[in-house]
Coordinates of C-alpha atoms in Angstrom, one line a residue:
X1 CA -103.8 -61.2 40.7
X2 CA -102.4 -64.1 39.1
X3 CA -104.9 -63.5 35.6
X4 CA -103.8 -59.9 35.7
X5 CA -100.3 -60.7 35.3
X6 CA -100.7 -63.1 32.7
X7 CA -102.8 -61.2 30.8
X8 CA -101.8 -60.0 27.5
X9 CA -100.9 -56.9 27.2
X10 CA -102.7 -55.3 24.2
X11 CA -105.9 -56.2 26.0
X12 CA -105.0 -53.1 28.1
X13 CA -104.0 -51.2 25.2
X14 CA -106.8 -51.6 23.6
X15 CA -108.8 -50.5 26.6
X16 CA -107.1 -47.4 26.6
X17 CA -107.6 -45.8 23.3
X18 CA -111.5 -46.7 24.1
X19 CA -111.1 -44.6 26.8
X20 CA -109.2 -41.6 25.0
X21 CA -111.3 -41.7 22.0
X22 CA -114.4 -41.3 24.0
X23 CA -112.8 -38.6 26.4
X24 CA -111.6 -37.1 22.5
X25 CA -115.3 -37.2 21.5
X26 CA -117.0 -36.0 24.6
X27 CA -114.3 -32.7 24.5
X28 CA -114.8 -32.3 20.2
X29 CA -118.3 -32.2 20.5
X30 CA -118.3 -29.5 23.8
X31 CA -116.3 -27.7 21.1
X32 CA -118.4 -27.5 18.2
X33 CA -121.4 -27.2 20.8
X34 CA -120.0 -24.2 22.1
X35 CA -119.2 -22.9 18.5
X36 CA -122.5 -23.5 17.5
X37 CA -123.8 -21.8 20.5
X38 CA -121.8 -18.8 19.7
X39 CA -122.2 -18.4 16.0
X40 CA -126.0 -18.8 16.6
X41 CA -125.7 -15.9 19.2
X42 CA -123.0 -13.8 16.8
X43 CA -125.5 -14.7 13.5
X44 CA -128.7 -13.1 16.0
X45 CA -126.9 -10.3 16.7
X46 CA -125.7 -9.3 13.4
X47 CA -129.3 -9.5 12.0
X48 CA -130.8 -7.4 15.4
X49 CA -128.2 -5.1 14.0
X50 CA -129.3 -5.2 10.1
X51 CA -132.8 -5.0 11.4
X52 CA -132.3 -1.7 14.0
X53 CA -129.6 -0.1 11.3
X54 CA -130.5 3.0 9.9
X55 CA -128.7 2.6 6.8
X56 CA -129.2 0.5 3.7
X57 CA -127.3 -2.2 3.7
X58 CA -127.1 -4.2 0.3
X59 CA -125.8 -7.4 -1.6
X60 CA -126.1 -7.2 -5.5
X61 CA -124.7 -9.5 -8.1
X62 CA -123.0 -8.8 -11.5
X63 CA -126.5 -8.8 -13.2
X64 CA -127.4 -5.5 -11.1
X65 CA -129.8 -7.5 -9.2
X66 CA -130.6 -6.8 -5.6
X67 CA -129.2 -10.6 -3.6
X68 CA -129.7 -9.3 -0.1
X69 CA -131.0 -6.2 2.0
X70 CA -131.9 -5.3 5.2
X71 CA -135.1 -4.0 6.7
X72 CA -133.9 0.1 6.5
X73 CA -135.3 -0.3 2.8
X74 CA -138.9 -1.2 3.4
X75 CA -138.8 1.7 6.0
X76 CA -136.8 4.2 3.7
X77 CA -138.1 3.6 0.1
X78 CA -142.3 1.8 1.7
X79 CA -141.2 -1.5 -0.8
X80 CA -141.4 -5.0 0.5
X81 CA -137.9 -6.8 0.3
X82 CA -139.7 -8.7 -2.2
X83 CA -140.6 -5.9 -4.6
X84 CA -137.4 -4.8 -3.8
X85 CA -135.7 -8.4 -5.4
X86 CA -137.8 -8.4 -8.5
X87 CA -136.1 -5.9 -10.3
X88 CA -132.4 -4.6 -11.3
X89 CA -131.6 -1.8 -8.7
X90 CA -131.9 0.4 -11.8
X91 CA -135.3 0.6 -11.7
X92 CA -135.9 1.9 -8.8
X93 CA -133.5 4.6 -9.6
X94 CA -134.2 8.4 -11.4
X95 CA -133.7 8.4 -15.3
X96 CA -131.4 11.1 -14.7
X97 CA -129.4 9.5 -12.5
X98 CA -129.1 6.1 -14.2
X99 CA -126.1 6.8 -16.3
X100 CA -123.7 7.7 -13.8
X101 CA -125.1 5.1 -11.5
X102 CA -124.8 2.5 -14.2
X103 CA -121.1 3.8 -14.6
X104 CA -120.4 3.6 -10.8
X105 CA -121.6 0.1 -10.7
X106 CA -119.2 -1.1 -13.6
X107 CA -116.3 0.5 -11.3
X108 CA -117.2 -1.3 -8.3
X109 CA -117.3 -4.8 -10.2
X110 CA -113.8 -3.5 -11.7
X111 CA -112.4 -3.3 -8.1
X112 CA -112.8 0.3 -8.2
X113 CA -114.4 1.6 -4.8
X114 CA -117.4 3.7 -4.6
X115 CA -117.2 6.2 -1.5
X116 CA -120.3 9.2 -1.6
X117 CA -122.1 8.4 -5.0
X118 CA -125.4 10.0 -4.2
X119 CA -128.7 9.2 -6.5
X120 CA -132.1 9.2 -6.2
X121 CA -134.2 6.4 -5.7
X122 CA -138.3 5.7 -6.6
X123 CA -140.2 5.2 -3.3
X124 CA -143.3 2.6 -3.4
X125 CA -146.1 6.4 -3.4
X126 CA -144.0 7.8 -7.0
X127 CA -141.8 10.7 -4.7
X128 CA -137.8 10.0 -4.6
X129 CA -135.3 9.9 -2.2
X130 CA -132.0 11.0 -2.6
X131 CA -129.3 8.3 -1.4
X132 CA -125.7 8.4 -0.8
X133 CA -123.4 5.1 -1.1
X134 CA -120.5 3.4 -0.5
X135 CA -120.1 -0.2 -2.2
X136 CA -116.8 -2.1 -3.0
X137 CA -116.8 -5.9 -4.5
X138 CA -115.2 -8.8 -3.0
X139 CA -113.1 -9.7 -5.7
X140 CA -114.3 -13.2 -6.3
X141 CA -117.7 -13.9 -6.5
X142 CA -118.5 -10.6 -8.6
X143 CA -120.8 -9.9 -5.4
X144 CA -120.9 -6.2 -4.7
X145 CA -121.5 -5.2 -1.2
X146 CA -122.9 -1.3 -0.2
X147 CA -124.6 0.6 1.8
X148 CA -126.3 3.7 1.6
X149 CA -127.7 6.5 3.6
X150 CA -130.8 8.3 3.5
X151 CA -129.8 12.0 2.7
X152 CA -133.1 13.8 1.2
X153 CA -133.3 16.3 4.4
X154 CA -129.6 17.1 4.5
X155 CA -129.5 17.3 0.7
X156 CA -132.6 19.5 0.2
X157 CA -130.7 21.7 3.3
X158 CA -127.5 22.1 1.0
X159 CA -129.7 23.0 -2.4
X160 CA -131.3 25.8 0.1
X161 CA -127.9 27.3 1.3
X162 CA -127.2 27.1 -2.2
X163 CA -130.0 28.9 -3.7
X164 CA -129.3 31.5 -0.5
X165 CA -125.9 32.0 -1.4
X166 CA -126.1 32.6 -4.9
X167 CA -129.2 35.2 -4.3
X168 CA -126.3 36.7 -1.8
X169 CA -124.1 36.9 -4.3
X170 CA -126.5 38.2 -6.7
X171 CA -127.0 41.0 -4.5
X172 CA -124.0 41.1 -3.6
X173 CA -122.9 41.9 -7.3
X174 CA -125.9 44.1 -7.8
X175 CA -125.4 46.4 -5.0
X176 CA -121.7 46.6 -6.0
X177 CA -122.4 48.1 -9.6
X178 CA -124.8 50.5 -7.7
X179 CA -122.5 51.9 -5.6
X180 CA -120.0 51.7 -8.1
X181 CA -122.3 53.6 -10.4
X182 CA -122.9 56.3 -7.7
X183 CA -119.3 56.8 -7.1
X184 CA -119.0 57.5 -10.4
X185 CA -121.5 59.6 -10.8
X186 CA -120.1 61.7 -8.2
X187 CA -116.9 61.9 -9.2
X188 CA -118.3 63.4 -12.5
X189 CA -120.1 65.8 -10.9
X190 CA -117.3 66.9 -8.4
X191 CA -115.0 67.3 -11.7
X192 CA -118.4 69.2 -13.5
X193 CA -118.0 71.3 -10.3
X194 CA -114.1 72.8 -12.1
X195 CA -115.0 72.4 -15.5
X196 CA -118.6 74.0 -16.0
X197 CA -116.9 77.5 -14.6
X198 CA -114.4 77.2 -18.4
X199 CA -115.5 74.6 -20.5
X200 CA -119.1 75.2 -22.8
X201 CA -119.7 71.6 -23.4
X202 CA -119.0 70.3 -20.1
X203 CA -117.3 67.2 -21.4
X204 CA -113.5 67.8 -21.1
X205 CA -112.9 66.0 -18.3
X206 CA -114.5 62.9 -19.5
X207 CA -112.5 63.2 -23.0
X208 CA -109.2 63.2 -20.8
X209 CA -110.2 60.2 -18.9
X210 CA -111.4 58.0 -21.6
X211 CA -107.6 59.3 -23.8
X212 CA -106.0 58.8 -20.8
X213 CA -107.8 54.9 -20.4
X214 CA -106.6 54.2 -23.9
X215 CA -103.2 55.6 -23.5
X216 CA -103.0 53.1 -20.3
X217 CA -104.0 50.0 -22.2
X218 CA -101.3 50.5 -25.2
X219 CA -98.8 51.0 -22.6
X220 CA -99.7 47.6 -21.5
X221 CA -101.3 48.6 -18.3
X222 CA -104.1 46.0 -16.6
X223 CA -107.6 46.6 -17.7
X224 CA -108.4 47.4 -13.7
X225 CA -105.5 50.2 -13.7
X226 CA -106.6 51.7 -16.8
X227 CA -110.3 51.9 -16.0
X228 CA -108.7 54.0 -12.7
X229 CA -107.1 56.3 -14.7
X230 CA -110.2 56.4 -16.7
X231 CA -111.9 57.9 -13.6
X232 CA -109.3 59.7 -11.9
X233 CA -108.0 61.7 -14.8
X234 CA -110.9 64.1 -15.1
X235 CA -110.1 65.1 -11.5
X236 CA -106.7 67.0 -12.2
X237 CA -108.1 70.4 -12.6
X238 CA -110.0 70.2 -9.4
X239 CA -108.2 72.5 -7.9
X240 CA -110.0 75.4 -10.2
X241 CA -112.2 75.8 -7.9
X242 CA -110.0 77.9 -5.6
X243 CA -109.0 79.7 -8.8
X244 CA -110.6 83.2 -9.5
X245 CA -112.9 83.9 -12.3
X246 CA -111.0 86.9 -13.0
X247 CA -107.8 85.2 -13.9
X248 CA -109.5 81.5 -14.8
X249 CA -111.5 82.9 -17.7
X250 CA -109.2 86.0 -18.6
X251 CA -108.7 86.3 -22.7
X252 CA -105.6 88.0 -22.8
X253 CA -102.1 86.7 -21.2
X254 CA -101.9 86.3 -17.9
X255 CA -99.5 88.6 -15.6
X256 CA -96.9 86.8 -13.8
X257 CA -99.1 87.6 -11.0
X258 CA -102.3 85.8 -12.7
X259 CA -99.9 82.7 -13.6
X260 CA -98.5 82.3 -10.2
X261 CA -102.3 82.1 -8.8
X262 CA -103.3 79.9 -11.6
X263 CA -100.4 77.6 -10.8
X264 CA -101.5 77.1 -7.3
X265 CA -104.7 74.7 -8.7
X266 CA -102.3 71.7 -9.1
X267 CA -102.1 72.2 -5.6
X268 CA -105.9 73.2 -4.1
X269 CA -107.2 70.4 -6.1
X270 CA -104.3 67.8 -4.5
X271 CA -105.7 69.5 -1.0
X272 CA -109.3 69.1 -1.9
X273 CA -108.6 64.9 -3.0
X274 CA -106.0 64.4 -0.3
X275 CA -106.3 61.3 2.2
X276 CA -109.2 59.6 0.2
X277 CA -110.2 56.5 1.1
X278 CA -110.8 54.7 -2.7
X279 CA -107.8 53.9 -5.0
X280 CA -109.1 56.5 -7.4
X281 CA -109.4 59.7 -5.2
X282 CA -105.6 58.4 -4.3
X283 CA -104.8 58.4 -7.9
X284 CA -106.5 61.4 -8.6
X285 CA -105.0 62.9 -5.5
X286 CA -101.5 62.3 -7.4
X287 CA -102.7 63.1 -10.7
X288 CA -104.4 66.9 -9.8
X289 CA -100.6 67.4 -8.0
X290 CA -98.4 66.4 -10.7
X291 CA -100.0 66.8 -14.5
X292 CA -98.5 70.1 -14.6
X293 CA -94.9 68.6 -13.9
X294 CA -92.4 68.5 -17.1
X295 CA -89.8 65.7 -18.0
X296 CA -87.1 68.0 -18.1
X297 CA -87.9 69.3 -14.4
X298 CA -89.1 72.9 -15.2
X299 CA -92.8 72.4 -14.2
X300 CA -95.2 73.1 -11.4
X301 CA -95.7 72.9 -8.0
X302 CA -92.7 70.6 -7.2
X303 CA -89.9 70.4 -10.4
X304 CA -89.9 66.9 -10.3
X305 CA -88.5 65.3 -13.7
X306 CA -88.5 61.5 -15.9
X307 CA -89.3 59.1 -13.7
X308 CA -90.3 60.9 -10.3
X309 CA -93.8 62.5 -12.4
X310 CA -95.7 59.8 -11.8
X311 CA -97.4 57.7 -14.7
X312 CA -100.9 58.3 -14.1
X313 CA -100.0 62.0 -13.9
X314 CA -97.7 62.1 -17.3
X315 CA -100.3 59.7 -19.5
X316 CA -103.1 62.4 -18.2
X317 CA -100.6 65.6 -19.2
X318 CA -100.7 64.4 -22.8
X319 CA -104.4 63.2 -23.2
X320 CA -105.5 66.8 -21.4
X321 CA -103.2 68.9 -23.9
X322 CA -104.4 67.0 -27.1
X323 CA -108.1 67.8 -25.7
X324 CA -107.3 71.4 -25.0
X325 CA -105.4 71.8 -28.9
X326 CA -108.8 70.4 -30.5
X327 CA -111.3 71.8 -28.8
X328 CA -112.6 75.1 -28.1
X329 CA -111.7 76.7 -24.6
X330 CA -113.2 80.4 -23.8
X331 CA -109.6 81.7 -24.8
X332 CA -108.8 79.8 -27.8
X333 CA -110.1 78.2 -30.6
X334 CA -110.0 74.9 -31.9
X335 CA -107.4 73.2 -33.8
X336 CA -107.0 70.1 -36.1
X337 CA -105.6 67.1 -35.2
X338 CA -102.4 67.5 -37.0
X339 CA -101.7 71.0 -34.8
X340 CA -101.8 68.7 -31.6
X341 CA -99.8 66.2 -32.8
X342 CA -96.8 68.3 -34.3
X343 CA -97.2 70.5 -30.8
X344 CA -97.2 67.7 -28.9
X345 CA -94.1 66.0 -31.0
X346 CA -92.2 69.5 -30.4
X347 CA -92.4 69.6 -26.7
X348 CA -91.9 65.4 -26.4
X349 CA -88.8 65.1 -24.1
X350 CA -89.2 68.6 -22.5
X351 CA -92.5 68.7 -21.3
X352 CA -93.8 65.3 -21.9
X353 CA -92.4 61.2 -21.2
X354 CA -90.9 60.6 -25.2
X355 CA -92.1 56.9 -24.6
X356 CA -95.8 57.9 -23.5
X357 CA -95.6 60.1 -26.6
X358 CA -94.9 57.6 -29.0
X359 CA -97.3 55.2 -28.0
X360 CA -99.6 58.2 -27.3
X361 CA -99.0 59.0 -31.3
X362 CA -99.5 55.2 -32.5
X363 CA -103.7 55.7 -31.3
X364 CA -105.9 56.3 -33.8
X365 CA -106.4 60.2 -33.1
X366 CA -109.1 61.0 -35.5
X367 CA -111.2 57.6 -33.7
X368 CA -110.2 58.8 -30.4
X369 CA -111.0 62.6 -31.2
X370 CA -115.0 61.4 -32.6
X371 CA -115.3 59.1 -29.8
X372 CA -115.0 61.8 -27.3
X373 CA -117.5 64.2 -29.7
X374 CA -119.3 61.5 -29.3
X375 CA -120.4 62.3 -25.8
X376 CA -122.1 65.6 -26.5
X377 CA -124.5 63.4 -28.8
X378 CA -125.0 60.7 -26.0
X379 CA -124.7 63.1 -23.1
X380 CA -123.3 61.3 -19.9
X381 CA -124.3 62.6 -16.8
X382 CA -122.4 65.9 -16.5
X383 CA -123.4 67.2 -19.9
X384 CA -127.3 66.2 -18.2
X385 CA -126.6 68.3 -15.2
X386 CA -124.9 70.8 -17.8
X387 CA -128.1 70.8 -19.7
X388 CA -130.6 71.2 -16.9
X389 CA -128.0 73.7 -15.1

């Protein structure tokens, strides 16, 4: 008891920090055991995971060459890793897809992320795979780190809906122009059906709608609108067909009787076009009605006057009376070009728009007027019919 108390104290000091250095030890090194233990554990699972992972995963460097991959190459692309390292990832991918590859890799070393670049890559028997890939770099080290996807099914699947939809649209388009074709055709043939009973070349109606389609255009209407008109316009004397022989092809003046009757065509052919279900018949429907209607509000069937005739209807009043002034009709003969045009400048603000007139009159007449003769030389359907009739 007595040496205890005499003895010195730093002895027991001393003995202390033995003590707490060793405890300190013992604890640090059932720390770093522990974190050993882990990391091991964390490091085995990551590469179960690179090993099971059905993408590509891949470490490059700035030289293009292949640093690190995982086991989802061999069994994608049939190379060893090795094979794999001996060459810049260039060569193992398509000569046409090299450029852009090569481009994508100088973005990535840039700082530029790479999200769904796909290419194709060479497997180990000479076919290729198409690969998608996302790569970014980390800044420092010039190590660029990706990973890719193997997308060959799922790319030849969208090439397939590809080729299927453009042979849709292909038919598509094709059927279109046929039934385009045959609803032209029988629009022709329906106006045939007025004008074969009073026309001997069978081709007014087509001369009024291809006047009336160039009328349309200088006025500054669309190209759709116009080509319309185009097929509308020989519609407006449909409504001959209700009209009797006996007053249709009369010589002579008719009565105020035989005019009355003859007026009434506006409206039979409106009757016979009414409630179609195409934008032309509509606008042929309008145009049958009111192409007999006068700007000054003296016409036929409903007085209307300026602005209330509708267009369609007062562009196809002056392209069908410049067709009936220079051509022959079974009552009249033909006149020249200069006739129409000083008739047709009499009667412009009574019976016809001024403004349609004047750009009516800034056409070229005698082009328009051989165009149209035109047809009996390259007969169009109705002069075919005409022909056989």
């Amino acid at each position: 008891m007595l040496a205890w108390d005499i003895a010195d104290p730093r002895a027991d000091l001393a003995a202390m920090s033995y003590v707490a250095r060793a405890i300190a030890y013992l604890t640090l090194g059932g720390v770093v055991g522990r974190f050993v233990t882990v990391r091991r554990r964390l490091e085995e699972k990551i590469a179960r995971s690179e090993r099971l992972s059905l993408d590509l995963m891949a470490t490059a460097g700035s030289d293009g060459r292949l640093m690190r991959l995982n086991h989802a190459w061999e069994r994608a692309l049939g190379w060893s890793l090795d094979e794999l390292y001996a060459h810049p990832f260039l060569y193992f991918v398509h000569p046409d897809d090299r450029a852009r590859s090569a481009a994508a890799f100088t973005d990535v070393l840039a700082g530029t992320d790479v999200i769904g670049l796909r290419n194709r890559y060479r497997a180990h028997n000479g076919s290729y795979r198409w690969l998608e890939w996302n790569a970014h770099s980390d800044g420092e080290s010039s190590i660029i780190h990706a990973n890719a996807r193997d997308i060959t099914v799922l790319h030849e699947a969208e090439a397939t809906i590809r080729d299927h939809s453009d042979l849709l649209a292909r038919t598509v388009r094709e059927r279109t122009a046929e039934l385009e074709h045959s609803r032209r055709e029988t629009l022709r043939r329906l106006a045939l059906a007025a004008e074969y009973r009073d026309d001997d070349t069978h081709q007014h109606t087509e001369r009024v709608g291809h006047t009336s389609m160039l009328i349309a255009r200088a006025l500054g209407l669309s190209d759709e609108l116009a080509r319309t008109i185009r097929d509308a316009a020989p519609l407006h004397d449909i409504g001959k067909l209700g009209i009797s022989d006996n007053i249709l092809l009369k010589r002579g003046p008719l009565t105020a009787f035989e005019f009355q009757a003859m007026q009434r065509h506006s409206q039979i052919g409106a009757a016979i076009l009414a409630n179609g279900s195409s934008r032309v018949l509509r606008m042929a429907e309008q145009i049958a009605l009111c192409h007999h209607e006068r700007w000054d509000g003296t016409g036929y069937p409903g007085r209307l006057a300026h602005e209330a005739i509708p267009l369609t209807a007062r562009i196809t009043a002056i392209a069908d009376t410049f067709d009936a002034i220079t051509h022959v009709r079974p009552y009249k003969d033909a006149r020249s070009i200069e006739d129409a045009v000083a008739e047709i400048r009499r009667v412009s603000g009574t019976q016809f728009d001024p403004a349609i007139v004047c750009t009516f009159l800034t056409l070229d007449l005698a082009a328009l007027l051989q165009a149209g003769d035109d047809l009996l030389r390259t007969p169009g359907p109705i002069a075919r019919v005409a022909a056989v009739s």
